XYZ file of C-alpha atoms in Angstrom:
748
model
C 74.629 102.203 105.152
C 76.529 100.738 108.211
C 75.874 100.530 111.813
C 77.803 103.523 113.276
C 75.718 104.368 116.210
C 76.421 107.626 118.064
C 76.433 105.674 121.182
C 79.863 106.243 123.430
C 79.805 109.965 122.267
C 82.803 111.552 123.681
C 83.875 115.348 124.048
C 86.828 116.616 125.772
C 88.134 119.956 126.685
C 91.329 119.092 124.959
C 89.601 119.025 121.488
C 88.687 122.572 121.855
C 91.784 124.140 123.853
C 93.862 126.447 121.804
C 96.292 124.269 119.961
C 99.754 124.982 118.988
C 101.384 124.474 115.642
C 102.989 120.924 115.065
C 105.989 120.458 112.840
C 105.242 120.522 109.142
C 106.204 116.971 107.558
C 104.821 117.753 104.136
C 108.486 117.946 102.722
C 110.045 115.175 104.888
C 112.326 112.764 103.053
C 112.539 109.244 104.106
C 115.610 108.211 102.602
C 118.188 106.887 105.249
C 121.226 109.328 105.032
C 123.788 106.618 104.445
C 127.360 107.692 103.453
C 128.580 106.271 99.940
C 132.280 106.509 100.714
C 132.202 105.507 104.444
C 130.782 102.410 106.469
C 127.359 102.325 107.567
C 127.527 99.788 110.332
C 130.314 98.809 112.853
C 129.707 95.472 114.806
C 131.132 95.882 118.356
C 130.513 92.586 119.154
C 130.503 93.135 123.017
C 128.260 94.945 125.356
C 128.793 98.639 124.932
C 127.762 101.079 127.693
C 129.339 104.309 126.360
C 130.274 105.788 123.117
C 132.037 109.111 121.871
C 133.227 110.494 118.691
C 136.065 112.904 117.960
C 137.165 113.434 114.280
C 138.219 110.112 112.596
C 137.775 108.320 116.199
C 134.721 106.503 117.696
C 135.329 105.326 121.083
C 133.142 102.310 122.566
C 133.389 101.345 126.192
C 132.445 99.095 128.910
C 134.606 96.156 130.119
C 137.207 97.110 127.416
C 137.604 100.369 125.500
C 137.985 100.101 121.803
C 138.949 102.770 119.282
C 137.370 102.566 115.812
C 138.132 104.232 112.624
C 134.866 105.951 111.078
C 136.462 106.007 107.748
C 136.892 102.404 107.403
C 134.920 101.002 110.198
C 138.127 98.943 111.462
C 139.129 98.604 115.096
C 142.176 100.401 115.474
C 142.945 98.832 118.834
C 141.902 98.165 122.264
C 142.676 99.985 125.749
C 142.838 97.521 128.658
C 141.524 98.293 132.156
C 140.925 94.912 133.784
C 138.100 94.503 136.256
C 136.831 98.085 135.684
C 133.682 98.828 133.860
C 133.584 102.039 132.136
C 130.092 104.016 132.393
C 131.075 107.550 130.826
C 133.337 108.716 128.718
C 134.601 112.204 126.880
C 137.558 113.423 124.899
C 139.808 115.615 126.886
C 140.271 119.285 125.461
C 143.679 119.922 123.507
C 145.164 123.419 123.016
C 145.654 122.749 119.308
C 142.597 121.835 117.025
C 144.923 119.411 115.441
C 145.268 117.584 118.600
C 141.619 117.368 119.152
C 140.745 113.708 119.927
C 144.249 112.472 121.129
C 143.225 111.709 124.759
C 140.237 110.445 126.476
C 138.781 110.335 130.209
C 137.021 107.256 131.107
C 134.495 107.181 134.385
C 134.052 103.878 136.098
C 131.180 102.244 137.932
C 133.129 102.368 141.268
C 133.651 106.201 140.985
C 137.416 106.118 139.528
C 138.495 107.865 136.417
C 141.129 107.009 133.792
C 142.702 108.949 131.333
C 143.926 107.251 128.039
C 146.294 108.208 124.970
C 144.566 107.554 121.911
C 147.555 107.120 119.784
C 149.380 104.756 121.984
C 146.361 102.966 123.226
C 147.823 103.293 126.762
C 146.302 104.361 130.080
C 148.326 107.317 131.102
C 146.748 108.537 134.278
C 144.409 106.890 137.108
C 142.389 108.321 139.923
C 140.351 105.841 142.471
C 137.945 107.025 144.998
C 137.354 110.374 143.303
C 133.643 109.791 143.514
C 131.591 107.732 145.987
C 129.343 106.218 143.533
C 129.203 105.513 139.746
C 130.088 108.142 137.204
C 127.105 109.045 135.008
C 128.594 111.744 132.928
C 131.871 113.416 131.852
C 131.476 116.934 130.230
C 133.945 119.303 128.701
C 133.701 123.050 129.138
C 136.473 124.877 127.404
C 139.596 123.545 128.868
C 137.542 122.210 132.111
C 136.239 118.762 132.666
C 133.421 117.998 134.811
C 132.439 114.502 136.107
C 129.063 113.628 137.620
C 127.992 110.772 139.743
C 124.743 109.158 140.586
C 124.651 110.639 143.855
C 124.619 114.153 142.454
C 128.185 115.109 143.051
C 129.989 117.098 140.603
C 133.933 117.314 140.410
C 135.527 120.398 138.394
C 138.741 119.864 137.059
C 140.431 123.116 135.769
C 143.438 123.691 133.689
C 146.824 123.664 135.455
C 149.079 126.560 135.185
C 152.011 124.454 133.259
C 149.990 122.850 130.512
C 146.695 124.948 130.421
C 144.854 121.480 130.374
C 143.199 119.432 133.093
C 145.039 116.672 134.926
C 143.653 113.869 136.943
C 146.709 114.407 139.227
C 145.272 117.947 140.272
C 142.856 118.423 142.966
C 139.331 118.949 141.623
C 136.511 121.140 143.381
C 133.538 119.516 144.246
C 129.866 120.358 144.753
C 126.682 118.483 145.190
C 123.755 118.893 142.979
C 120.754 117.006 142.598
C 120.260 113.335 142.442
C 118.754 111.258 139.997
C 119.337 113.356 136.960
C 118.030 112.153 133.680
C 120.348 114.327 131.422
C 123.010 117.093 131.657
C 124.488 119.217 129.103
C 126.905 122.058 128.879
C 125.868 125.348 127.499
C 128.646 127.750 127.481
C 129.999 127.563 131.059
C 126.837 126.322 132.553
C 125.542 122.729 133.198
C 121.875 122.270 132.450
C 120.396 119.418 134.219
C 117.102 117.691 133.545
C 115.300 115.674 136.351
C 111.690 114.478 135.994
C 109.673 117.408 134.703
C 112.217 120.080 136.189
C 115.452 121.958 134.614
C 117.706 123.156 136.879
C 120.875 125.410 135.563
C 124.215 125.318 137.493
C 127.462 127.399 137.063
C 130.470 125.250 137.855
C 133.906 127.061 137.889
C 137.186 126.057 138.786
C 137.988 129.557 140.043
C 135.382 129.943 142.394
C 135.225 128.668 145.795
C 131.637 127.191 145.278
C 129.057 126.721 142.847
C 126.839 129.381 141.798
C 123.395 127.928 141.305
C 120.285 129.159 139.353
C 117.175 126.925 139.522
C 113.902 127.023 137.345
C 111.376 126.131 140.002
C 108.108 126.552 138.022
C 106.867 123.785 135.698
C 107.782 124.040 131.950
C 104.631 125.804 131.343
C 101.114 125.504 132.997
C 99.296 125.689 129.583
C 101.308 123.146 127.824
C 102.177 120.202 130.182
C 105.091 117.962 129.413
C 106.318 114.531 130.574
C 109.430 113.636 132.391
C 112.764 114.714 130.630
C 114.801 112.258 128.897
C 117.766 113.964 127.021
C 118.709 117.393 125.834
C 120.666 119.115 123.039
C 122.009 122.297 121.663
C 122.369 123.651 118.277
C 125.706 125.429 117.502
C 123.635 127.930 115.029
C 121.228 128.791 117.814
C 123.062 129.600 120.848
C 120.240 131.032 122.654
C 118.275 127.966 123.021
C 118.545 124.697 125.006
C 116.444 121.736 123.868
C 114.963 119.258 126.288
C 113.075 115.972 125.094
C 110.381 114.590 127.087
C 108.977 110.722 127.438
C 105.641 111.738 125.812
C 107.003 113.242 122.665
C 107.497 116.643 123.413
C 110.403 118.949 123.381
C 110.678 122.135 125.690
C 112.554 124.901 124.359
C 114.192 127.125 127.064
C 115.864 130.772 126.738
C 119.705 130.421 127.810
C 119.789 134.047 128.745
C 116.275 134.306 130.323
C 116.402 130.954 132.147
C 112.786 130.333 131.183
C 110.950 128.136 129.249
C 109.707 129.720 125.962
C 107.983 126.704 124.113
C 106.810 123.259 124.329
C 106.434 121.546 120.703
C 104.526 118.346 120.495
C 106.535 116.404 117.860
C 105.317 112.868 118.513
C 103.367 110.344 120.496
C 106.363 108.249 121.271
C 109.070 108.574 124.052
C 112.161 110.713 122.837
C 115.154 108.687 123.667
C 118.280 110.697 122.337
C 118.784 114.179 120.673
C 121.852 116.132 119.106
C 122.244 119.279 117.391
C 123.944 118.412 114.038
C 124.783 121.462 111.819
C 121.726 123.625 111.571
C 119.211 120.828 112.743
C 118.026 119.132 115.673
C 118.138 115.396 115.262
C 115.496 113.191 117.406
C 115.386 109.577 117.987
C 112.434 107.749 119.387
C 111.744 104.331 121.197
C 110.326 103.068 118.004
C 113.915 103.058 116.439
C 112.814 106.080 113.986
C 115.169 109.140 113.610
C 113.687 112.511 112.723
C 115.615 115.788 111.521
C 113.994 119.365 112.430
C 114.607 122.484 111.166
C 113.876 124.409 114.460
C 114.666 127.997 112.888
C 111.188 127.798 111.028
C 107.588 128.281 112.218
C 106.369 125.834 112.373
C 109.061 123.356 112.622
C 109.933 121.647 109.461
C 110.443 117.772 109.489
C 113.471 117.651 107.142
C 113.838 114.080 107.161
C 112.470 110.660 109.020
C 113.671 107.214 108.723
C 113.644 103.924 110.453
C 117.225 103.804 111.779
C 116.934 100.928 114.052
C 114.213 98.082 115.092
C 114.723 98.625 118.994
C 114.837 102.010 120.882
C 117.957 104.221 120.220
C 119.891 104.676 123.445
C 122.813 106.925 122.316
C 123.404 109.563 119.366
C 126.860 111.210 119.241
C 128.334 113.771 116.817
C 131.452 115.855 116.897
C 131.350 119.375 115.761
C 135.119 119.206 114.774
C 134.613 116.392 112.311
C 133.596 118.572 109.575
C 136.755 120.513 109.620
C 138.634 117.419 110.148
C 137.114 114.953 107.834
C 135.223 117.300 105.519
C 131.944 115.485 106.614
C 129.971 115.302 109.566
C 129.280 111.478 110.734
C 126.306 110.959 113.368
C 126.692 107.701 115.301
C 123.618 105.890 116.995
C 123.320 102.886 118.874
C 120.422 100.885 120.610
C 120.835 99.298 124.245
C 120.641 95.729 122.760
C 122.298 95.634 119.215
C 125.804 96.784 120.062
C 126.029 98.037 116.469
C 127.262 101.452 115.573
C 125.241 102.830 112.665
C 127.024 105.860 111.049
C 124.700 108.496 109.264
C 125.646 111.508 107.044
C 125.024 114.521 109.258
C 125.279 116.900 106.250
C 122.628 115.090 104.526
C 124.339 115.452 101.139
C 122.097 113.551 98.954
C 119.028 115.302 100.231
C 120.822 118.648 99.583
C 121.479 117.603 96.063
C 118.069 116.584 95.646
C 116.596 119.691 96.913
C 118.861 121.744 94.983
C 118.133 120.133 91.872
C 114.053 120.636 92.414
C 114.944 124.287 93.165
C 116.669 124.507 89.619
C 114.298 122.131 87.878
C 113.156 125.240 85.585
C 116.771 124.859 84.028
C 116.122 121.270 82.703
C 112.403 120.834 82.770
C 109.414 121.840 80.668
C 106.047 122.064 82.320
C 102.300 121.814 81.408
C 98.805 122.005 83.327
C 96.433 119.336 83.238
C 93.228 119.136 85.279
C 91.845 116.334 87.354
C 88.204 115.857 88.362
C 87.894 113.547 91.450
C 84.489 112.333 92.817
C 84.110 110.502 96.134
C 80.984 108.941 97.261
C 79.436 106.378 99.539
C 76.619 105.227 97.313
C 75.243 103.111 100.113
C 74.677 100.101 97.891
C 72.579 102.052 95.352
C 72.567 100.806 91.630
C 73.110 102.856 88.528
C 69.126 102.345 87.833
C 68.411 103.978 91.098
C 69.683 107.349 89.708
C 66.621 107.412 87.262
C 64.033 107.601 90.121
C 64.090 111.149 90.196
C 65.013 113.843 87.488
C 67.606 115.669 89.604
C 69.467 112.403 90.566
C 69.453 111.171 86.924
C 71.337 114.344 85.883
C 73.980 114.031 88.589
C 76.846 112.229 86.717
C 76.602 114.231 83.524
C 76.231 117.508 85.599
C 79.565 116.433 87.475
C 81.595 115.629 84.532
C 80.567 118.837 82.901
C 81.469 121.171 85.843
C 85.087 120.436 84.426
C 86.114 121.641 80.998
C 87.365 118.349 79.643
C 89.850 117.472 82.642
C 92.755 115.209 81.410
C 91.856 112.721 84.328
C 88.596 111.778 85.852
C 88.549 109.719 89.062
C 85.605 108.181 90.573
C 86.231 106.793 94.106
C 83.169 104.991 95.638
C 82.465 103.267 98.845
C 79.756 100.710 99.763
C 79.199 99.821 96.242
C 77.642 96.561 98.021
C 75.746 96.832 101.135
C 78.301 96.132 104.153
C 75.313 94.952 106.337
C 74.042 92.479 103.455
C 75.232 89.306 105.121
C 74.828 87.290 101.802
C 77.574 89.647 100.284
C 80.268 90.824 102.939
C 79.750 88.690 106.005
C 80.116 85.439 104.308
C 82.857 86.539 101.884
C 84.811 87.443 104.861
C 84.172 84.370 106.966
C 84.509 81.805 104.109
C 85.065 78.728 106.376
C 81.327 79.184 107.399
C 79.503 79.516 104.141
C 78.496 77.176 101.569
C 80.046 77.278 97.938
C 76.889 78.210 96.340
C 76.614 81.188 98.734
C 80.167 82.226 97.724
C 79.325 82.183 94.091
C 76.182 84.001 94.641
C 78.259 86.743 96.575
C 80.791 87.061 93.810
C 78.256 87.185 91.162
C 76.359 90.026 92.862
C 79.359 92.040 93.383
C 80.824 91.576 89.761
C 77.317 92.560 88.451
C 77.338 95.564 90.657
C 80.961 96.821 89.594
C 80.132 96.029 85.956
C 76.966 98.046 86.087
C 78.574 101.033 87.629
C 81.454 100.893 85.243
C 79.050 101.023 82.314
C 77.235 103.927 83.661
C 80.564 105.853 84.297
C 81.882 105.339 80.974
C 78.604 106.485 79.597
C 78.942 109.687 81.588
C 82.392 110.644 80.299
C 81.263 109.827 76.845
C 79.330 113.004 76.897
C 82.363 115.209 77.266
C 83.946 116.654 74.142
C 87.035 114.814 74.167
C 87.363 111.251 73.815
C 88.247 109.214 77.163
C 89.333 105.732 77.670
C 89.408 103.525 80.976
C 92.948 103.839 82.447
C 92.257 101.242 85.338
C 89.373 99.971 87.590
C 89.898 98.346 90.857
C 87.580 96.930 93.903
C 87.861 95.801 97.346
C 84.444 94.478 98.567
C 82.558 97.660 98.991
C 85.453 99.977 97.509
C 85.447 100.782 93.690
C 87.937 103.118 91.773
C 87.273 103.889 88.297
C 89.918 106.197 86.367
C 89.529 107.872 82.858
C 92.011 109.719 80.995
C 91.921 111.432 77.512
C 92.841 109.056 75.021
C 95.592 111.376 73.807
C 97.395 111.405 77.205
C 97.402 107.385 77.036
C 100.716 107.164 75.505
C 102.256 109.540 78.345
C 101.237 107.324 81.156
C 103.942 104.835 82.693
C 104.218 102.370 85.501
C 100.576 102.076 86.001
C 99.904 99.914 89.159
C 97.144 99.356 91.722
C 96.882 97.723 95.145
C 94.528 97.238 98.008
C 94.942 97.527 101.803
C 92.444 95.915 104.159
C 92.019 97.417 107.314
C 88.710 95.950 108.707
C 88.785 93.724 111.446
C 92.366 94.412 112.277
C 93.612 94.096 108.724
C 92.199 90.801 107.991
C 89.145 91.781 105.955
C 88.279 94.521 103.114
C 85.097 95.699 104.523
C 87.352 98.833 105.360
C 90.429 99.777 103.759
C 91.813 101.457 100.525
C 92.297 101.189 96.682
C 95.854 102.689 95.520
C 96.431 103.544 92.183
C 99.786 105.121 91.023
C 101.436 106.085 87.676
C 103.566 108.318 85.917
C 102.710 110.962 83.561
C 105.312 112.753 81.631
C 108.105 112.436 84.303
C 105.716 113.322 87.067
C 104.388 110.774 89.650
C 100.807 110.612 90.774
C 99.018 108.483 93.312
C 95.124 108.437 93.816
C 93.628 106.795 97.105
C 90.365 105.916 97.745
C 89.575 104.835 101.265
C 86.873 103.786 103.788
C 87.823 104.262 107.261
C 86.594 102.808 110.598
C 82.772 104.117 111.299
C 81.608 105.244 114.811
C 81.309 108.634 116.584
C 83.910 107.891 119.062
C 86.141 105.842 116.812
C 88.655 108.542 116.182
C 91.839 106.298 117.144
C 90.629 103.481 114.844
C 90.232 105.948 111.973
C 93.818 107.435 112.614
C 95.095 103.855 112.796
C 93.397 103.030 109.421
C 95.069 105.950 107.887
C 98.404 105.096 109.331
C 98.224 101.413 107.736
C 97.140 102.743 104.329
C 100.047 105.422 104.358
C 102.603 102.987 105.651
C 101.743 100.059 103.286
C 104.003 98.872 100.842
C 101.845 99.634 97.844
C 103.785 97.975 95.259
C 107.412 97.814 93.903
C 109.240 100.734 92.945
C 109.942 101.884 89.453
C 109.771 104.921 87.280
C 108.499 103.581 83.968
C 110.612 106.142 82.022
C 114.245 107.050 81.346
C 114.156 109.714 83.856
C 116.342 109.501 86.977
C 114.264 108.262 90.000
C 114.859 111.548 92.028
C 113.149 113.442 89.193
C 109.918 111.341 89.413
C 109.622 110.656 92.987
C 110.074 112.974 96.138
C 111.334 112.530 99.648
C 113.858 109.908 98.797
C 111.370 107.245 97.669
C 111.127 104.973 94.897
C 107.504 104.936 94.332
C 106.700 101.914 96.545
C 104.924 104.113 99.107
C 102.098 106.779 98.599
C 104.117 109.472 99.925
C 106.878 109.011 97.547
C 104.888 110.336 94.821
C 105.172 113.994 93.751
C 101.301 114.376 93.488
C 98.948 112.785 96.025
C 95.196 112.634 96.297
C 93.180 110.869 99.146
C 89.469 110.854 98.756
C 86.715 108.645 100.581
C 84.350 108.050 103.418
C 86.785 109.045 106.102
C 83.918 108.639 108.786
C 85.384 111.642 110.958
C 82.438 113.393 112.782
C 81.641 116.455 114.695
C 82.405 116.473 118.493
C 79.302 117.829 119.379
C 75.719 116.464 120.211
C 73.130 116.891 117.558
C 70.845 119.647 118.930
C 73.406 122.176 118.795
C 74.773 120.920 115.473
C 71.490 121.282 113.836
C 71.113 124.850 115.371
C 74.249 126.043 113.993
C 73.486 124.404 110.531
C 70.153 126.412 110.593
C 71.977 129.443 111.202
C 74.413 128.521 108.567
C 77.348 128.674 111.231
C 79.596 126.120 109.023
C 82.796 127.659 110.388
C 81.770 127.309 113.868
C 80.923 123.569 113.519
C 84.370 122.880 111.619
C 86.042 124.142 114.767
C 84.737 120.830 116.431
C 85.302 118.576 113.393
C 87.366 115.444 114.391
C 89.481 115.351 111.165
C 90.495 118.964 111.154
C 91.360 118.653 115.040
C 93.623 115.668 114.309
C 95.516 117.925 111.891
C 95.899 120.298 114.760
C 96.553 118.677 117.740
C 98.011 115.172 116.564
C 101.583 115.406 115.382
C 101.716 111.722 114.239
C 98.628 111.882 112.219
C 99.410 110.873 108.601
C 97.270 113.186 106.667
C 99.245 116.065 108.017
C 101.240 116.625 105.057
C 97.960 117.028 102.948
C 95.645 119.784 102.201
C 91.966 120.239 101.828
C 90.215 123.142 100.100
C 87.925 125.126 102.240
C 84.635 123.351 103.106
C 81.795 125.481 102.180
C 78.876 123.064 101.811
C 76.936 121.507 104.719
C 77.757 118.026 106.233
C 77.310 115.056 103.850
C 76.174 112.405 106.144
C 73.606 111.275 107.442
C 70.449 111.868 105.232
C 67.255 109.963 104.911
C 67.373 108.322 101.699
C 65.106 110.360 99.100
C 65.113 113.416 101.179
C 67.070 116.212 102.095
C 66.515 115.704 105.712
C 69.278 114.591 108.451
C 68.761 111.094 110.010
C 65.303 111.225 111.596
C 65.447 107.357 112.647
C 65.475 106.238 116.342
C 69.336 106.766 116.439
C 69.189 110.608 115.026
C 72.815 110.355 114.175
C 74.658 113.706 114.260
C 75.521 115.213 110.759
C 79.250 115.136 109.748
C 81.380 115.760 107.085
C 82.474 112.130 106.451
C 83.188 112.560 102.736
C 86.438 114.300 101.929
C 89.112 114.932 99.444
C 92.801 115.804 100.391
C 95.659 116.520 98.151
C 99.468 117.028 98.478
C 101.860 118.468 95.848
C 103.409 121.739 97.150
C 103.766 123.973 94.013
C 102.114 121.383 91.741
C 98.389 121.016 92.758
C 96.108 124.143 92.821
C 92.552 123.548 93.752
C 89.855 125.197 91.608
C 86.678 123.922 92.965
C 85.528 121.646 96.061
C 81.560 121.044 96.318
C 78.741 118.605 96.954
C 75.626 117.342 95.073
C 71.943 116.749 96.027
C 71.892 113.262 95.015
C 69.325 111.581 97.316
C 69.602 107.650 96.645
C 72.305 107.027 99.304
C 72.369 108.585 102.893
C 75.702 110.202 101.844
C 76.229 113.250 99.469
C 78.759 112.949 96.696
C 81.775 115.415 96.847
C 83.774 116.501 94.112
C 87.216 118.304 93.701
C 88.527 120.030 90.701
C 92.373 120.600 90.510
C 94.998 121.995 88.303
C 98.100 119.890 88.338
C 101.541 121.009 86.892
C 103.459 117.923 85.406
C 106.871 118.108 83.995
C 109.203 116.564 81.145
C 113.061 116.229 81.863
C 115.390 117.076 79.331
C 118.399 114.548 79.868
C 121.261 116.621 78.372
C 120.101 119.723 80.337
C 119.844 117.779 83.308
C 123.296 116.583 83.255
C 124.364 120.261 83.383
C 122.331 121.373 86.060
C 123.490 118.472 88.311
C 127.263 119.618 87.596
C 126.277 123.044 88.816
C 124.208 121.760 91.820
C 127.475 119.616 92.784
C 129.620 122.857 92.426
C 127.061 124.713 94.667
C 127.383 121.829 97.273
C 131.217 122.226 97.443
C 130.682 125.829 97.976
C 128.266 125.007 100.756
C 130.526 122.534 102.125
C 133.411 124.885 102.441
C 131.205 127.706 103.923
C 129.976 124.992 106.515
C 133.404 124.108 107.452
C 134.767 127.812 107.938
C 131.633 128.519 110.055
C 132.256 125.437 112.387
C 136.024 126.141 112.793
C 135.032 129.750 113.582
C 132.281 128.643 116.120
C 134.636 125.951 117.722
C 137.373 128.929 118.452
C 134.888 131.289 119.690
C 133.464 128.654 121.955
C 136.673 127.698 123.363
C 137.581 131.506 124.054
C 134.151 131.887 125.633
C 134.805 128.918 127.991
C 138.107 129.978 129.118
């Protein structure tokens, strides 16, 4: 019974506008894609301003140009250019694939160009005064090289008749385009340029007397505005589209043939700093140092992977499409503006591929059984078990609850406000310890302990009425929060790695008046996690509630482990080790989440009288966050359809919504969410008319599919999976080689 006044009630057109689909992150893998047979980091030890990669070679440059081996991480040598600061680099085309990566062009701060031979580490050609300002980019288009300076002048260097390759000694063709470009990318024979919120498409050609220009003059889309453009990318397997990243976390998608924007997808709230097409996927980095990998061929986009790549914003991301058929792998290089460390990632995501492939074939080495879990969430409003005896209906609640399922294997009670959060002798004094006397502290602890013990005894008595024998698996508490889990006695020996932990989110994470209790364990060879939470109150406090959820989901709940003889990847999902909530194969989040309805009380009451629950749910804050907020941490979870009226706020002892002076708007504060694709199957989602609290309890009944791994069969399945990987790799190599040749021919 907290003070959560409806003051500062806010509504927004943004809440009710048509909302597009955001990427599906329910299957994201958080394991960093580190090579097992190649170096992970290269410490450059100098101020790097430009990077590029071709096959085995990584080039870094600024006051000096260095050549590194991606295989060993060793610096092969230096290319000296005294008094010249390099600002842009690109590998020069070769007539033969085997010669790719043997020569590089370097653009300088004063507008000059250098050509260096990678094998001899020598400057072989040099032109000064080609540009009148700093060279921002060097781009390769087939057998042409295009150089662009910060004043917007582009020079086109075509192949000569003798060698069929561009040379600095030749005369380029020149044209001025727009200045202050944020990014530019070559798409077939066109140069796509992003500046501010606009995209302009040019067609430079060495054979033409002047440039042919196509301009997209209208905004990205009137219905879906986006911030300033920061970067661009193309995906080899998606030749029709060009992708632009924006500083507000959106990606705009353009049709190459129609020269129009066909979509704007919001993928984050953070600035996108770099993008690259890697194989079939779009890699995106953010100012947070995170990297996400998206399958953009699906609707909605699928988040394949996300991990913390750097502690500071990523400035550069480089990949070379020829690496896969030169090295048999696809390294992706990232670098920040401050660290001067090259970080190398596996663009083929081999470990993820093997893990997913094994999961797709788990029927070959696993046996399965179905168990049931009954979960009840309830904000009891500091009610005591004895209060349930005041009416006949309330006294039957717990027995009616547990008997709603047919002897479930797991029974979970997740309560909130087991002690009154407004009771200053219990909560305030237990938080601000330096202001209270020892006697007060002892009294507060004694009161809470007595309350927890009374409820545990009452819950134990309730499950004793079931036909099977149950034992207490674990109970834990955090001021008002209380979790109590029972299991069938015969399942006790199948439980492993049982752990619980708490997360405080109240008062900026300092205190436990708000927060979560997290319980995790393994059953057979499956991992389960149950979260009981109480989030920030208040009609307008959507962002604090979102932050509470993020803090809970991102917390390190306990040390990892498997508690069985199974392989880690068989127990946990998403590349995890069990130390975080989403590492677990099966997850439930219940609690008083405190999300409200973004309407005033009068229209809400009218809709309730008419039974228009679906219409009310259109304005429900939690559901809106799931639709409109790509960073909302409950997006990987699902909820059964809500068919019951709002569970808050009732006058205690009645079925009447708040009739006090505040007249709070009814809300579905009390919820149960689950995650476990193909493993969790909801059966029932309901509420109960219990009147001792201003909240109604909510229960969910679920079938859960758990597995047991046969170790010998798994070894055989793994060998088959490795063979399938080798076939996939060879197919990818052939496709990349074919695409390279087709693109070179198209660009001639």
